[in-house]
mmCIF file of C-alpha atoms in Angstrom:
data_model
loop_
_atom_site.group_PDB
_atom_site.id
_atom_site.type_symbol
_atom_site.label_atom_id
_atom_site.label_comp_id
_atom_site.label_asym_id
_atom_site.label_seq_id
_atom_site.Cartn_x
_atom_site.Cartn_y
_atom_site.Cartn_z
ATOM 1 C CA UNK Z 234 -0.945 16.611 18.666
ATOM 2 C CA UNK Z 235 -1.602 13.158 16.985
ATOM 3 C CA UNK Z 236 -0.506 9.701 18.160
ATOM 4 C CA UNK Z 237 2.285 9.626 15.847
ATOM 5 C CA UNK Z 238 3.434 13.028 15.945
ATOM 6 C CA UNK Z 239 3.899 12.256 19.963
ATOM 7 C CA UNK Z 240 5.557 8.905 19.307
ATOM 8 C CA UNK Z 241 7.947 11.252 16.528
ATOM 9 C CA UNK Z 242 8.407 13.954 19.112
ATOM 10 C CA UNK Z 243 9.507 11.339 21.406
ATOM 11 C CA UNK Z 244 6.746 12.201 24.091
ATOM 12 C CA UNK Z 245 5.378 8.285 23.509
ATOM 13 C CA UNK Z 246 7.553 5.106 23.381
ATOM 14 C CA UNK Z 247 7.809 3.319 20.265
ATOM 15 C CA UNK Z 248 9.928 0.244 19.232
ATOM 16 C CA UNK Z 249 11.533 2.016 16.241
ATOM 17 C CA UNK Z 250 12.772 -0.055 12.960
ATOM 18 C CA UNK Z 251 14.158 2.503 11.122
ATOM 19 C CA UNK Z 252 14.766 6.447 11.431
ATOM 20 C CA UNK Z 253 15.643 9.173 8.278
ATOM 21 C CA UNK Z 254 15.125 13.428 8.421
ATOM 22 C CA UNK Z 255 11.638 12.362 6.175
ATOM 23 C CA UNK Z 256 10.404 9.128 7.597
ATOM 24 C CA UNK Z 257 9.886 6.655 10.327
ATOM 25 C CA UNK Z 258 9.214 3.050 10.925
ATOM 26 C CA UNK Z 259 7.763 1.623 14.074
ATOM 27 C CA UNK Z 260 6.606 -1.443 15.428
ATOM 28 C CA UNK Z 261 2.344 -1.464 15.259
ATOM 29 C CA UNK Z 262 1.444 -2.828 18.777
ATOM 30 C CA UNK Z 263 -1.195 -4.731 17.515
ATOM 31 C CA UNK Z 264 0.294 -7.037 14.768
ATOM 32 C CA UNK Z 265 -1.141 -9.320 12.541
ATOM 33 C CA UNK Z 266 2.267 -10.943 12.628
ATOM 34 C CA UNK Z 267 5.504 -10.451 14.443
ATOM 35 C CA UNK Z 268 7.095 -7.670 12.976
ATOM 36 C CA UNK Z 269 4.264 -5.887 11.517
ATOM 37 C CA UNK Z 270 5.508 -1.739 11.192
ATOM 38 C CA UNK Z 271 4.142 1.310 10.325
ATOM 39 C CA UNK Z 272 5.694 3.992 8.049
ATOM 40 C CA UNK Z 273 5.219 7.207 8.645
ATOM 41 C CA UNK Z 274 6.528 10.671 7.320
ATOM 42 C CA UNK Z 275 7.829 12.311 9.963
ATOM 43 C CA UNK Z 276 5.757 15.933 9.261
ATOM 44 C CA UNK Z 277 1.904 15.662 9.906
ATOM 45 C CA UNK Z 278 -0.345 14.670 6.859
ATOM 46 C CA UNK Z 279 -3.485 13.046 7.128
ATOM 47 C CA UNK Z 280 -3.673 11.520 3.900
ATOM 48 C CA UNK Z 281 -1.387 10.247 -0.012
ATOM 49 C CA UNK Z 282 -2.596 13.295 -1.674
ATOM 50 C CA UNK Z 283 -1.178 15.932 1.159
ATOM 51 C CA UNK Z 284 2.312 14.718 1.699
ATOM 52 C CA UNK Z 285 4.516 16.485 -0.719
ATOM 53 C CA UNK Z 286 6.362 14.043 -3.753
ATOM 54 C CA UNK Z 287 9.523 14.274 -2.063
ATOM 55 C CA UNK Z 288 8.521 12.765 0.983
ATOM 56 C CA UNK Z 289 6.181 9.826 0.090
ATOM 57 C CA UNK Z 290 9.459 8.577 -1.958
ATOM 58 C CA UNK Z 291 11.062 9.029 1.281
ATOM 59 C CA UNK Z 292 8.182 6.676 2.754
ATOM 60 C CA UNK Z 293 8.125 4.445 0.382
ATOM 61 C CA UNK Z 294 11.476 3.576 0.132
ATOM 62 C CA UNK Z 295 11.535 3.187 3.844
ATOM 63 C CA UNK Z 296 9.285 0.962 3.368
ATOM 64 C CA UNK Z 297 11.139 -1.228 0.882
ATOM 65 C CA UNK Z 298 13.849 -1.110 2.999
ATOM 66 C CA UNK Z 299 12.076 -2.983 5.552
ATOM 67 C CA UNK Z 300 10.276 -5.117 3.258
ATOM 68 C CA UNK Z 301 14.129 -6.752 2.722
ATOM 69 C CA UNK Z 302 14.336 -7.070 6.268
ATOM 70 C CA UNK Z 303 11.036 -8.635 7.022
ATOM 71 C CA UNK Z 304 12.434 -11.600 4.666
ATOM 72 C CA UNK Z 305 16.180 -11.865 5.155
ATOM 73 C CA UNK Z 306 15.789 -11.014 9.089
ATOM 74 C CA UNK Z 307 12.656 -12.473 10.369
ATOM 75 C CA UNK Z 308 12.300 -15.320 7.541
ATOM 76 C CA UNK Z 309 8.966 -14.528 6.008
ATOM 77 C CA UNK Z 310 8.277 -14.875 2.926
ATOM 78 C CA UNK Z 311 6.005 -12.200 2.003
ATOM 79 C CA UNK Z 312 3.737 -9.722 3.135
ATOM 80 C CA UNK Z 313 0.898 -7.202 2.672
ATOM 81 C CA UNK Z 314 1.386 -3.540 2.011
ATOM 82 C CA UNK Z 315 -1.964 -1.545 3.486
ATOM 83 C CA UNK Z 316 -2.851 1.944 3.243
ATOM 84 C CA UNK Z 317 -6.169 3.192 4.962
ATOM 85 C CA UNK Z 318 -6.601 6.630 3.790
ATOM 86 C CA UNK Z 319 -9.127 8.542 5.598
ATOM 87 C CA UNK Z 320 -11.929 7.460 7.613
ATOM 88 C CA UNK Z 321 -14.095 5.695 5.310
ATOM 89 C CA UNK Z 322 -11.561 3.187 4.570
ATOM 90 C CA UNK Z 323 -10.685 2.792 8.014
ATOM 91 C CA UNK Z 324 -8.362 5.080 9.003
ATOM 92 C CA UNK Z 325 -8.100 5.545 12.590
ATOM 93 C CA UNK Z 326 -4.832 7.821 13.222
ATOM 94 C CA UNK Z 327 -5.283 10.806 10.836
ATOM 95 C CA UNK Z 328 -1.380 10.894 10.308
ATOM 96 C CA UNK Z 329 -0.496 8.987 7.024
ATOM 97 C CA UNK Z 330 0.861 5.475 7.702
ATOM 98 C CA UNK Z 331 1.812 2.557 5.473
ATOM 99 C CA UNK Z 332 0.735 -0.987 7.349
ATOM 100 C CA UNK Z 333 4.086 -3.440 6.319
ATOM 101 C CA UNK Z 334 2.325 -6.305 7.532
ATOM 102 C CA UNK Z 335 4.331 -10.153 7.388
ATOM 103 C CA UNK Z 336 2.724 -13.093 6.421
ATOM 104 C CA UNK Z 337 2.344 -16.605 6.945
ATOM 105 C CA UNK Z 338 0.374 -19.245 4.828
ATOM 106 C CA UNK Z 339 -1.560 -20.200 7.980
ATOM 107 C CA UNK Z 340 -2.262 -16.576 9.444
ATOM 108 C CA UNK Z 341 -5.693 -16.661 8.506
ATOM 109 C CA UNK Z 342 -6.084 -12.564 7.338
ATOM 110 C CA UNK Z 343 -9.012 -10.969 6.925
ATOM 111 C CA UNK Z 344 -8.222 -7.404 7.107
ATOM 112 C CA UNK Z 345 -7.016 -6.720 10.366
ATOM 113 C CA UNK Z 346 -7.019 -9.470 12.979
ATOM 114 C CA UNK Z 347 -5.072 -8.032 15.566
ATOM 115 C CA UNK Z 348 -2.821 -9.856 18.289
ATOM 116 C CA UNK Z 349 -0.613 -8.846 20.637
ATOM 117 C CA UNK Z 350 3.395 -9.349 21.382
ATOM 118 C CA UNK Z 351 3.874 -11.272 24.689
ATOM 119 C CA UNK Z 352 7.015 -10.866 27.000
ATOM 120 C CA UNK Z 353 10.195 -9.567 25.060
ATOM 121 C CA UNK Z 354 9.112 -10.929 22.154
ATOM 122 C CA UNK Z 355 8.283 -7.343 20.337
ATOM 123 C CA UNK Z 356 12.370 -6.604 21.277
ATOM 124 C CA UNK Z 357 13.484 -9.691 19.822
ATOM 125 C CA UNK Z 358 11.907 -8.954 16.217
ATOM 126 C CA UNK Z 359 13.166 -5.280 16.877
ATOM 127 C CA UNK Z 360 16.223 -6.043 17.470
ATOM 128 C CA UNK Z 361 16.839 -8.559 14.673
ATOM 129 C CA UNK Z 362 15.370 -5.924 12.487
ATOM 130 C CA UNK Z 363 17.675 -3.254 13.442
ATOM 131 C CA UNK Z 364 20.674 -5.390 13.192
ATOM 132 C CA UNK W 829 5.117 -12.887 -20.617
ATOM 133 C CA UNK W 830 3.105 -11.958 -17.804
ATOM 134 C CA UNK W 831 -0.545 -10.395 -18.012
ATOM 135 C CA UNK W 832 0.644 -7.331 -17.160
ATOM 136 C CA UNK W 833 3.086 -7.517 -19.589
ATOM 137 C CA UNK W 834 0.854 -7.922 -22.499
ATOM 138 C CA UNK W 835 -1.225 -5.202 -21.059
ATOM 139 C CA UNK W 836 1.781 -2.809 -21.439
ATOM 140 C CA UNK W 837 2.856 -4.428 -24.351
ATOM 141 C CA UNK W 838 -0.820 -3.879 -25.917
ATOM 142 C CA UNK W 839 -1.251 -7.521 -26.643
ATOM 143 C CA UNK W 840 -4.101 -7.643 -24.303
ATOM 144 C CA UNK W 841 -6.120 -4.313 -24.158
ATOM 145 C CA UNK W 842 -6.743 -2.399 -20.798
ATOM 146 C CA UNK W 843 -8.959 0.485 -19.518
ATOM 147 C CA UNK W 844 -5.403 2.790 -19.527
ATOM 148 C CA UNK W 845 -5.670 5.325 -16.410
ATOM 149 C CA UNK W 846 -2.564 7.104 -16.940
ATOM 150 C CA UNK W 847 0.972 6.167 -18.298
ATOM 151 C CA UNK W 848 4.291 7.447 -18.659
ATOM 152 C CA UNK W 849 7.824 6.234 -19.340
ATOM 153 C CA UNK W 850 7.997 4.407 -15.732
ATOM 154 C CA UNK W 851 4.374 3.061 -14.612
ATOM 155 C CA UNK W 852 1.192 2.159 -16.317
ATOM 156 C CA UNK W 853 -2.354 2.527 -14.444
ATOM 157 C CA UNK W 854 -5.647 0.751 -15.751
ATOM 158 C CA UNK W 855 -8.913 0.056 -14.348
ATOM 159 C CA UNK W 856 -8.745 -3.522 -12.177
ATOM 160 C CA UNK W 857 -11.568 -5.748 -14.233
ATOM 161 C CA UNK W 858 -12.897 -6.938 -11.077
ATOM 162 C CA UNK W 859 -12.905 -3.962 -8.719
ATOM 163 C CA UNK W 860 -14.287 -3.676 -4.966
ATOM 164 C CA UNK W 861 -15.826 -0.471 -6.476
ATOM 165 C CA UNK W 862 -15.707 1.348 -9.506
ATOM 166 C CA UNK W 863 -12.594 3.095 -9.906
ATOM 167 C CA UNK W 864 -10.432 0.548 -8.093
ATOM 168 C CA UNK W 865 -7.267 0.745 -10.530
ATOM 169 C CA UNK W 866 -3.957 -1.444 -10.680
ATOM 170 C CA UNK W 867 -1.036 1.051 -10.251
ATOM 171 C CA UNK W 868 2.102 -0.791 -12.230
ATOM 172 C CA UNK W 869 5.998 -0.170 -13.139
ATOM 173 C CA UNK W 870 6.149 -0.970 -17.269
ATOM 174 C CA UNK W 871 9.249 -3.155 -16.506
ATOM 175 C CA UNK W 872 8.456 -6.408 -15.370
ATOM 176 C CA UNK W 873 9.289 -6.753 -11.649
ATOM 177 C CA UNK W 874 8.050 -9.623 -9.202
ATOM 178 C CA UNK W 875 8.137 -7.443 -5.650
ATOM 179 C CA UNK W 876 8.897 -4.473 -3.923
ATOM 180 C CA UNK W 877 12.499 -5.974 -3.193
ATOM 181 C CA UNK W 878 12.990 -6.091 -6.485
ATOM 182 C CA UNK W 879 12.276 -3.140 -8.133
ATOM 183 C CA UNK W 880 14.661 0.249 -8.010
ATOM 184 C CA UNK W 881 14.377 2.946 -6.166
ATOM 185 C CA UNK W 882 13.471 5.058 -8.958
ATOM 186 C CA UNK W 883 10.990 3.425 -10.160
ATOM 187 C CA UNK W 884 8.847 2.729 -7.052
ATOM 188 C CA UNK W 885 8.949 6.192 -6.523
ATOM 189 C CA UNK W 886 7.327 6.841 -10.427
ATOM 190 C CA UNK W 887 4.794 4.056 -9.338
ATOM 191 C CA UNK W 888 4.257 5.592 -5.932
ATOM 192 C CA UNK W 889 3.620 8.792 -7.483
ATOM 193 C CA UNK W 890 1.316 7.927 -10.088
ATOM 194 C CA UNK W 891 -0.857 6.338 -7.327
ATOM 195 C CA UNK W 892 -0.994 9.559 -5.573
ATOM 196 C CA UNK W 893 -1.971 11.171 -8.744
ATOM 197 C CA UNK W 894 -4.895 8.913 -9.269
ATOM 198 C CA UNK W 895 -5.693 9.167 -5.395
ATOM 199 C CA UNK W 896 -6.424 12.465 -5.999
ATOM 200 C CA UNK W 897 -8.472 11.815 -9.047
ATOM 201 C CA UNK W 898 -10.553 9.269 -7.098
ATOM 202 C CA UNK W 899 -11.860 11.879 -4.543
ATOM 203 C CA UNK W 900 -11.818 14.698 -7.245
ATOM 204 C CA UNK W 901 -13.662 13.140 -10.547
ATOM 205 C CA UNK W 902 -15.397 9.981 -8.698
ATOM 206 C CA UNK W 903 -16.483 11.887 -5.737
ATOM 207 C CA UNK W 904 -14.705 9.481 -3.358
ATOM 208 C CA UNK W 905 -14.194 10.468 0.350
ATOM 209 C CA UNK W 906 -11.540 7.727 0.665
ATOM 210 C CA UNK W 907 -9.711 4.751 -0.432
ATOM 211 C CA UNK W 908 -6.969 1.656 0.520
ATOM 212 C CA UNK W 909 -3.665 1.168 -1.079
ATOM 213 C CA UNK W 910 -2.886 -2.361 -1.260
ATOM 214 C CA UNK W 911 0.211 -4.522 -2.135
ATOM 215 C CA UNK W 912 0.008 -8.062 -2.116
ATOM 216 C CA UNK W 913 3.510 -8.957 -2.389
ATOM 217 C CA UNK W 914 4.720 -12.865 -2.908
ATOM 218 C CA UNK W 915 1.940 -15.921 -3.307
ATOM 219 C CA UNK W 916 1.816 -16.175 0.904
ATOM 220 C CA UNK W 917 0.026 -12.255 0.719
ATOM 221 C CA UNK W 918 -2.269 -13.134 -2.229
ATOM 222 C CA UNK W 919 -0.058 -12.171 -4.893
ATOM 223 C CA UNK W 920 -2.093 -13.694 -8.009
ATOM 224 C CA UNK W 921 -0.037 -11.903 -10.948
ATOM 225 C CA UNK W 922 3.684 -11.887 -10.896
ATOM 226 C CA UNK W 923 4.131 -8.842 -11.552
ATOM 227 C CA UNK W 924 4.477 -5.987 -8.595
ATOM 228 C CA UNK W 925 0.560 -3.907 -8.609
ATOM 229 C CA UNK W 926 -0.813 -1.658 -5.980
ATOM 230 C CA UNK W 927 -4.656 -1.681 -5.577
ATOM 231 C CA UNK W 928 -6.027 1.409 -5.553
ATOM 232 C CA UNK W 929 -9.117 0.923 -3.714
ATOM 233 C CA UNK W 930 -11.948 3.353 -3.783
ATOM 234 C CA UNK W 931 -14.255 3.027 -0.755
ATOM 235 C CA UNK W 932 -17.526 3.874 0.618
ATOM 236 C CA UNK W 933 -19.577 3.632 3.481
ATOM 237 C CA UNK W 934 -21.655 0.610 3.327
ATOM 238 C CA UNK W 935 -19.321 -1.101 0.717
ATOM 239 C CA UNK W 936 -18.885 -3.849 3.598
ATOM 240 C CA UNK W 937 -15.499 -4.331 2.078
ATOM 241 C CA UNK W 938 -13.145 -7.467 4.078
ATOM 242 C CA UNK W 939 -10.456 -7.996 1.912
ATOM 243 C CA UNK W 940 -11.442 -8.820 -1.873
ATOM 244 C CA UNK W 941 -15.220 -8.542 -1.946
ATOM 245 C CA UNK W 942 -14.570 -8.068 -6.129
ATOM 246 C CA UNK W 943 -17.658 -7.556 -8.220
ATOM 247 C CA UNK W 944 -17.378 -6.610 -11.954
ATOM 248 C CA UNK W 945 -18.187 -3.594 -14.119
ATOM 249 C CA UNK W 946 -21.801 -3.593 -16.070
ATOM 250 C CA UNK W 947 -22.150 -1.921 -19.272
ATOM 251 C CA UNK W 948 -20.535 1.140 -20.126
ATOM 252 C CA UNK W 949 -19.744 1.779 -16.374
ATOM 253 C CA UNK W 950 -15.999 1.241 -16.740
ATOM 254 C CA UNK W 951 -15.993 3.757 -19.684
ATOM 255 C CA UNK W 952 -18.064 5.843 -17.787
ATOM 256 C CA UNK W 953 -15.027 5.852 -14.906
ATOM 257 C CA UNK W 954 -12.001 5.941 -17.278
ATOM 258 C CA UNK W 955 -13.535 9.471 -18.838
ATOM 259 C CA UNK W 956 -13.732 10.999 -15.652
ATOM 260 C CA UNK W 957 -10.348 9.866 -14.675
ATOM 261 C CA UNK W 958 -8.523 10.575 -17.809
ATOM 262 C CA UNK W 959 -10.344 14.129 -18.556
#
C-alpha cells in the first residue's frame, strides 16, 4: 500500500485540510511555504489520465477550495499549482497528487526547495485553514 | 482584451490543440519541450478563485485529454501540470492557463527553462495531437 493510501486509510498521521467521499487535502511535510497541501483522490491512481472524470473534478475543486483559503486564511497572495506526473517529471509517490503550494515575493522558488514546519507551527496554519 | 483573449477571439492566431464550448488548448510558443500546451477556459478569468466550478472542471478535463495525447502521439513517458496563479507565482498573462509540460529525461528542466519551436516542428506536433 502507497504512502497516501496509508495516510487515507488512516494507518499514517496527516494534518488534514479538507475531507470529501472523492478527495483529500493534507498538509505536505516538506513545504515550500506554510501551508503548502497536497490533493489527492482518495482511490489509488498513479497518474491524470487513470483517475476517472468524475473524480479529478472532485480534485480539482478541492483544490480551489483551498486555493480561497490559502488567501483569505493564511494571507497570501498567490500560489503555484504543481502536478508531477510519473517519474520522469519527478514524481516520487505513485498516487496522483496536486502540489497547492503558497507564495511569497521573497520565497526564492526554484522547483522544490523544501523546508520544514518547526514547533506547532504546522497546527496553527491547519487550524486556521480548517476554520 | 487579454492575449488570450484575442487568441480565442482569433484576433491573434494560435497552434489550436483542441476546443470546445468551455476551454481552448494551443501549443505554448515558448515551450520547455515540444508539446508543452496552454490549457485555457474561453471566458476570461484571472485565477482559480475566480472561475466556476463548471468550468474548471471542462478545463481540467481537457488537460487530461491532452495528457493522454502527450504520452500517446508524442511518445512522452511523463509530464508537469502547472498553474501559476497571481503575479507573486509568475503569473505573466491575466488570464487563468495550466502548463502542460511534456518531460524527458535529460531535459534538465528547473522551472521555465523555455526554448522555442524551429521550423515546421510546431506543425509537426499540432498534427499528431489533433489527428
Amino acid at each position: 500500500m502507497c504512502l497516501f493510501c496509508k495516510i487515507i486509510n488512516q494507518e499514517i498521521p496527516a494534518k488534514i485540510v479538507s475531507e470529501n467521499e472523492s478527495a483529500i487535502a493534507f498538509l505536505d511535510i516538506k513545504p515550500v511555504n506554510p501551508g503548502h497541501s497536497l490533493i489527492v483522490p482518495k482511490k489509488h491512481y498513479s497518474t491524470i489520465e487513470d483517475i476517472s472524470e468524475g473524480e479529478l473534478c472532485a480534485v480539482i475543486l478541492m483544490l480551489k477550495e483551498i486555493g480561497g483559503k490559502i488567501k483569505d486564511k493564511l494571507g497570501y497572495k498567490g500560489y503555484n499549482v504543481s502536478l508531477n506526473n510519473d517519474p520522469v517529471a519527478g514524481q516520487e509517490i505513485p498516487h496522483l497528487h496536486f502540489h497547492l503550494i503558497p507564495r511569497t515575493s521573497d520565497d526564492g522558488l526554484k522547483l522544490w526547495p523544501q523546508s520544514e514546519y518547526k514547533g506547532s507551527k504546522a497546527d496553527e496554519i491547519l487550524a486556521k485553514l480548517t476554520n
